[in-house]
Short mmCIF file of N, CA, C and O in Angstrom, two decimals:
data_model
loop_
_atom_site.label_atom_id
_atom_site.label_comp_id
_atom_site.label_asym_id
_atom_site.label_seq_id
_atom_site.Cartn_x
_atom_site.Cartn_y
_atom_site.Cartn_z
N MET A 5 0.85 -1.18 0.00
CA MET A 5 0.00 0.00 0.00
C MET A 5 0.90 1.24 0.00
O MET A 5 1.90 1.28 0.68
N VAL A 6 0.50 2.21 -0.77
CA VAL A 6 1.26 3.45 -0.87
C VAL A 6 0.46 4.57 -0.22
O VAL A 6 -0.73 4.74 -0.50
N HIS A 7 1.11 5.32 0.62
CA HIS A 7 0.50 6.49 1.27
C HIS A 7 1.14 7.73 0.67
O HIS A 7 2.33 7.77 0.42
N MET A 8 0.32 8.74 0.47
CA MET A 8 0.83 9.99 -0.08
C MET A 8 0.08 11.17 0.53
O MET A 8 -1.11 11.08 0.81
N ARG A 9 0.78 12.24 0.71
CA ARG A 9 0.20 13.48 1.21
C ARG A 9 -0.09 14.39 0.03
O ARG A 9 0.66 14.45 -0.94
N ALA A 10 -1.21 15.09 0.10
CA ALA A 10 -1.57 16.06 -0.94
C ALA A 10 -2.15 17.29 -0.26
O ALA A 10 -2.88 17.19 0.72
N VAL A 11 -1.82 18.45 -0.79
CA VAL A 11 -2.37 19.71 -0.31
C VAL A 11 -3.29 20.27 -1.39
O VAL A 11 -2.92 20.28 -2.58
N ILE A 12 -4.47 20.71 -0.99
CA ILE A 12 -5.37 21.34 -1.96
C ILE A 12 -4.85 22.75 -2.21
O ILE A 12 -4.88 23.61 -1.32
N ASP A 13 -4.33 22.97 -3.41
CA ASP A 13 -3.77 24.26 -3.76
C ASP A 13 -4.87 25.25 -4.12
O ASP A 13 -4.89 26.38 -3.65
N ARG A 14 -5.82 24.78 -4.97
CA ARG A 14 -6.89 25.67 -5.41
C ARG A 14 -7.97 24.84 -6.10
O ARG A 14 -7.77 23.68 -6.43
N PHE A 15 -9.10 25.50 -6.34
CA PHE A 15 -10.21 24.90 -7.09
C PHE A 15 -10.38 25.67 -8.39
O PHE A 15 -10.32 26.90 -8.40
N GLU A 16 -10.58 24.95 -9.48
CA GLU A 16 -10.81 25.56 -10.80
C GLU A 16 -11.85 24.74 -11.54
O GLU A 16 -11.65 23.54 -11.77
N ASP A 17 -12.95 25.35 -11.94
CA ASP A 17 -13.95 24.70 -12.78
C ASP A 17 -14.37 23.33 -12.27
O ASP A 17 -14.38 22.34 -13.01
N GLY A 18 -14.68 23.23 -10.99
CA GLY A 18 -15.15 21.97 -10.43
C GLY A 18 -14.06 20.95 -10.19
O GLY A 18 -14.35 19.79 -9.90
N LYS A 19 -12.84 21.38 -10.29
CA LYS A 19 -11.70 20.48 -10.07
C LYS A 19 -10.80 21.06 -8.99
O LYS A 19 -10.76 22.27 -8.77
N ALA A 20 -10.10 20.16 -8.31
CA ALA A 20 -9.13 20.59 -7.30
C ALA A 20 -7.74 20.37 -7.85
O ALA A 20 -7.45 19.32 -8.44
N VAL A 21 -6.86 21.34 -7.68
CA VAL A 21 -5.46 21.18 -8.03
C VAL A 21 -4.75 20.77 -6.75
O VAL A 21 -4.75 21.51 -5.76
N LEU A 22 -4.19 19.56 -6.77
CA LEU A 22 -3.51 19.02 -5.59
C LEU A 22 -2.01 19.07 -5.79
O LEU A 22 -1.50 18.79 -6.88
N LEU A 23 -1.30 19.44 -4.74
CA LEU A 23 0.16 19.39 -4.74
C LEU A 23 0.54 18.12 -3.99
O LEU A 23 0.16 17.93 -2.83
N LEU A 24 1.26 17.23 -4.66
CA LEU A 24 1.51 15.89 -4.15
C LEU A 24 2.88 15.73 -3.52
O LEU A 24 3.85 16.34 -3.95
N GLY A 25 2.93 14.85 -2.52
CA GLY A 25 4.18 14.49 -1.88
C GLY A 25 4.57 15.47 -0.80
O GLY A 25 4.02 16.56 -0.67
N ASP A 26 5.55 15.04 -0.01
CA ASP A 26 6.02 15.88 1.08
C ASP A 26 6.62 17.19 0.59
O ASP A 26 6.52 18.22 1.25
N ASP A 27 7.21 17.16 -0.62
CA ASP A 27 7.82 18.37 -1.17
C ASP A 27 6.85 19.16 -2.05
O ASP A 27 7.21 20.22 -2.55
N GLU A 28 5.64 18.62 -2.27
CA GLU A 28 4.60 19.27 -3.06
C GLU A 28 5.10 19.64 -4.46
O GLU A 28 4.70 20.64 -5.04
N ALA A 29 5.97 18.81 -5.02
CA ALA A 29 6.61 19.11 -6.30
C ALA A 29 5.76 18.72 -7.50
O ALA A 29 5.96 19.24 -8.60
N GLU A 30 4.82 17.81 -7.32
CA GLU A 30 3.99 17.36 -8.44
C GLU A 30 2.56 17.83 -8.25
O GLU A 30 2.08 17.95 -7.13
N GLN A 31 1.88 18.08 -9.37
CA GLN A 31 0.48 18.50 -9.32
C GLN A 31 -0.40 17.42 -9.93
O GLN A 31 0.00 16.70 -10.84
N ALA A 32 -1.61 17.33 -9.42
CA ALA A 32 -2.63 16.47 -10.00
C ALA A 32 -3.95 17.23 -9.97
O ALA A 32 -4.20 18.00 -9.05
N VAL A 33 -4.75 17.04 -10.99
CA VAL A 33 -6.07 17.64 -11.04
C VAL A 33 -7.07 16.55 -10.70
O VAL A 33 -7.05 15.47 -11.29
N TRP A 34 -7.92 16.83 -9.73
CA TRP A 34 -8.83 15.84 -9.17
C TRP A 34 -10.24 16.39 -9.18
O TRP A 34 -10.44 17.56 -8.85
N PRO A 35 -11.24 15.59 -9.53
CA PRO A 35 -12.62 16.09 -9.50
C PRO A 35 -13.00 16.55 -8.09
O PRO A 35 -12.77 15.84 -7.11
N ARG A 36 -13.56 17.71 -7.99
CA ARG A 36 -13.98 18.27 -6.69
C ARG A 36 -14.97 17.34 -6.00
O ARG A 36 -14.95 17.18 -4.78
N SER A 37 -15.81 16.69 -6.79
CA SER A 37 -16.85 15.82 -6.23
C SER A 37 -16.27 14.58 -5.54
O SER A 37 -16.96 13.92 -4.77
N PHE A 38 -15.00 14.26 -5.78
CA PHE A 38 -14.37 13.11 -5.14
C PHE A 38 -13.73 13.46 -3.79
O PHE A 38 -13.21 12.59 -3.11
N LEU A 39 -13.78 14.73 -3.43
CA LEU A 39 -13.20 15.17 -2.16
C LEU A 39 -14.31 15.33 -1.12
O LEU A 39 -15.49 15.50 -1.48
N PRO A 40 -13.95 15.33 0.15
CA PRO A 40 -14.97 15.59 1.18
C PRO A 40 -15.64 16.95 0.95
O PRO A 40 -15.00 17.90 0.48
N ASP A 41 -16.91 17.03 1.27
CA ASP A 41 -17.66 18.28 1.06
C ASP A 41 -17.01 19.47 1.75
O ASP A 41 -17.04 20.58 1.23
N ALA A 42 -16.44 19.25 2.91
CA ALA A 42 -15.86 20.34 3.69
C ALA A 42 -14.44 20.71 3.26
O ALA A 42 -13.86 21.66 3.80
N ALA A 43 -13.87 20.01 2.27
CA ALA A 43 -12.49 20.28 1.85
C ALA A 43 -12.37 21.70 1.31
O ALA A 43 -13.24 22.19 0.58
N LYS A 44 -11.26 22.35 1.69
CA LYS A 44 -11.03 23.72 1.23
C LYS A 44 -9.55 23.91 0.90
O LYS A 44 -8.71 23.08 1.24
N GLU A 45 -9.26 25.00 0.22
CA GLU A 45 -7.87 25.30 -0.14
C GLU A 45 -7.00 25.30 1.11
O GLU A 45 -7.39 25.81 2.16
N GLY A 46 -5.84 24.67 0.98
CA GLY A 46 -4.90 24.59 2.10
C GLY A 46 -5.04 23.33 2.93
O GLY A 46 -4.15 23.00 3.71
N ASP A 47 -6.16 22.62 2.78
CA ASP A 47 -6.33 21.37 3.54
C ASP A 47 -5.32 20.34 3.05
O ASP A 47 -4.98 20.26 1.87
N ILE A 48 -4.85 19.54 4.00
CA ILE A 48 -3.93 18.45 3.70
C ILE A 48 -4.72 17.15 3.67
O ILE A 48 -5.48 16.85 4.60
N LEU A 49 -4.53 16.40 2.60
CA LEU A 49 -5.21 15.13 2.43
C LEU A 49 -4.20 13.99 2.57
O LEU A 49 -3.05 14.13 2.17
N GLU A 50 -4.64 12.90 3.12
CA GLU A 50 -3.85 11.68 3.14
C GLU A 50 -4.46 10.73 2.12
O GLU A 50 -5.63 10.36 2.23
N LEU A 51 -3.69 10.38 1.11
CA LEU A 51 -4.16 9.48 0.06
C LEU A 51 -3.55 8.10 0.27
O LEU A 51 -2.41 7.98 0.73
N GLU A 52 -4.29 7.09 -0.08
CA GLU A 52 -3.84 5.72 0.08
C GLU A 52 -4.19 4.95 -1.18
O GLU A 52 -5.34 4.98 -1.62
N PHE A 53 -3.20 4.28 -1.75
CA PHE A 53 -3.42 3.51 -2.97
C PHE A 53 -3.05 2.06 -2.72
O PHE A 53 -2.02 1.77 -2.12
N GLN A 54 -3.91 1.17 -3.20
CA GLN A 54 -3.58 -0.24 -3.16
C GLN A 54 -4.22 -0.93 -4.36
O GLN A 54 -5.24 -0.47 -4.87
N ILE A 55 -3.61 -1.99 -4.79
CA ILE A 55 -4.13 -2.74 -5.93
C ILE A 55 -5.19 -3.71 -5.43
O ILE A 55 -4.99 -4.42 -4.45
N ASP A 56 -6.31 -3.72 -6.11
CA ASP A 56 -7.38 -4.67 -5.82
C ASP A 56 -7.16 -5.86 -6.75
O ASP A 56 -7.61 -5.87 -7.90
N ALA A 57 -6.43 -6.86 -6.27
CA ALA A 57 -6.05 -8.01 -7.10
C ALA A 57 -7.26 -8.78 -7.60
O ALA A 57 -7.29 -9.22 -8.75
N GLU A 58 -8.28 -8.94 -6.76
CA GLU A 58 -9.47 -9.68 -7.16
C GLU A 58 -10.20 -8.96 -8.30
O GLU A 58 -10.57 -9.58 -9.30
N ALA A 59 -10.42 -7.66 -8.15
CA ALA A 59 -11.10 -6.89 -9.20
C ALA A 59 -10.28 -6.87 -10.48
O ALA A 59 -10.83 -6.94 -11.58
N THR A 60 -8.96 -6.79 -10.35
CA THR A 60 -8.08 -6.81 -11.52
C THR A 60 -8.21 -8.12 -12.27
O THR A 60 -8.33 -8.15 -13.49
N ALA A 61 -8.20 -9.24 -11.54
CA ALA A 61 -8.32 -10.55 -12.16
C ALA A 61 -9.68 -10.70 -12.85
O ALA A 61 -9.76 -11.25 -13.96
N LEU A 62 -10.74 -10.24 -12.21
CA LEU A 62 -12.07 -10.32 -12.81
C LEU A 62 -12.15 -9.49 -14.09
O LEU A 62 -12.73 -9.92 -15.10
N ALA A 63 -11.59 -8.28 -14.07
CA ALA A 63 -11.61 -7.42 -15.25
C ALA A 63 -10.80 -8.04 -16.39
O ALA A 63 -11.21 -8.00 -17.55
N LYS A 64 -9.66 -8.64 -16.05
CA LYS A 64 -8.82 -9.28 -17.07
C LYS A 64 -9.57 -10.46 -17.68
O LYS A 64 -9.57 -10.64 -18.90
N ALA A 65 -10.21 -11.27 -16.86
CA ALA A 65 -10.96 -12.42 -17.36
C ALA A 65 -12.11 -11.97 -18.26
O ALA A 65 -12.36 -12.57 -19.31
N ALA A 66 -12.80 -10.91 -17.87
CA ALA A 66 -13.91 -10.39 -18.68
C ALA A 66 -13.40 -9.89 -20.03
O ALA A 66 -14.03 -10.12 -21.07
N ALA A 67 -12.26 -9.21 -20.03
CA ALA A 67 -11.69 -8.71 -21.29
C ALA A 67 -11.27 -9.87 -22.18
O ALA A 67 -11.48 -9.83 -23.41
N GLU A 68 -10.68 -10.91 -21.60
CA GLU A 68 -10.28 -12.08 -22.39
C GLU A 68 -11.50 -12.80 -22.96
O GLU A 68 -11.48 -13.23 -24.11
N ASP A 69 -12.57 -12.91 -22.18
CA ASP A 69 -13.81 -13.52 -22.68
C ASP A 69 -14.38 -12.72 -23.84
O ASP A 69 -14.81 -13.30 -24.85
N LEU A 70 -14.39 -11.42 -23.72
CA LEU A 70 -14.91 -10.57 -24.78
C LEU A 70 -14.07 -10.73 -26.06
O LEU A 70 -14.61 -10.85 -27.16
N LEU A 71 -12.75 -10.77 -25.89
CA LEU A 71 -11.88 -10.94 -27.05
C LEU A 71 -12.15 -12.29 -27.73
O LEU A 71 -12.24 -12.37 -28.96
N ARG A 72 -12.32 -13.35 -26.96
CA ARG A 72 -12.63 -14.67 -27.53
C ARG A 72 -13.96 -14.62 -28.30
O ARG A 72 -14.06 -15.18 -29.39
N GLN A 73 -14.96 -13.96 -27.73
CA GLN A 73 -16.25 -13.85 -28.40
C GLN A 73 -16.13 -13.09 -29.73
O GLN A 73 -16.69 -13.49 -30.75
N LEU A 74 -15.38 -11.99 -29.69
CA LEU A 74 -15.19 -11.20 -30.92
C LEU A 74 -14.46 -12.00 -31.98
O LEU A 74 -14.84 -11.97 -33.16
N LEU A 75 -13.44 -12.73 -31.58
CA LEU A 75 -12.69 -13.53 -32.54
C LEU A 75 -13.56 -14.67 -33.11
O LEU A 75 -13.51 -14.95 -34.30
N ARG A 76 -14.36 -15.28 -32.25
CA ARG A 76 -15.26 -16.35 -32.68
C ARG A 76 -16.31 -15.79 -33.66
O ARG A 76 -16.56 -16.37 -34.72
N ASN A 77 -16.90 -14.63 -33.34
CA ASN A 77 -17.88 -14.00 -34.22
C ASN A 77 -17.26 -13.60 -35.55
O ASN A 77 -17.87 -13.76 -36.60
N ASN A 78 -16.06 -13.08 -35.50
CA ASN A 78 -15.36 -12.67 -36.71
C ASN A 78 -15.08 -13.89 -37.59
O ASN A 78 -15.24 -13.84 -38.81
N LYS A 79 -14.69 -14.99 -36.98
CA LYS A 79 -14.40 -16.22 -37.71
C LYS A 79 -15.68 -16.75 -38.37
O LYS A 79 -15.67 -17.15 -39.53
N ASN A 80 -16.80 -16.72 -37.63
CA ASN A 80 -18.09 -17.19 -38.17
C ASN A 80 -18.58 -16.30 -39.32
O ASN A 80 -19.14 -16.80 -40.29
N GLU A 81 -18.37 -15.02 -39.23
CA GLU A 81 -18.83 -14.08 -40.26
C GLU A 81 -17.99 -14.19 -41.53
O GLU A 81 -18.46 -13.92 -42.62
N SER A 82 -16.73 -14.58 -41.38
CA SER A 82 -15.86 -14.67 -42.56
C SER A 82 -16.07 -15.99 -43.29
O SER A 82 -15.48 -16.19 -44.35
N GLY A 83 -16.91 -16.89 -42.72
CA GLY A 83 -17.20 -18.13 -43.39
C GLY A 83 -16.15 -19.20 -43.20
O GLY A 83 -16.14 -20.20 -43.88
N ALA A 84 -15.24 -18.98 -42.31
CA ALA A 84 -14.19 -19.97 -42.09
C ALA A 84 -14.65 -21.09 -41.19
O ALA A 84 -15.56 -21.06 -40.48
#
């Protein structure tokens, strides 16, 4: 799991500009609606990222199934 600090620098057109990391050297634009309602400029956010292995595996399997279906349909349509 990765933890990161972000500071809300400003809001523009329904988006928040976040300064990332302890040194605030990187910027990210984030939808305002994804932040707490009470969030305001200058607030410090703690972000946490982790990979959802189960959801990733399910999405990969669904994509592979779709590709197999498309290839099978394409083969049937070409008369092979």
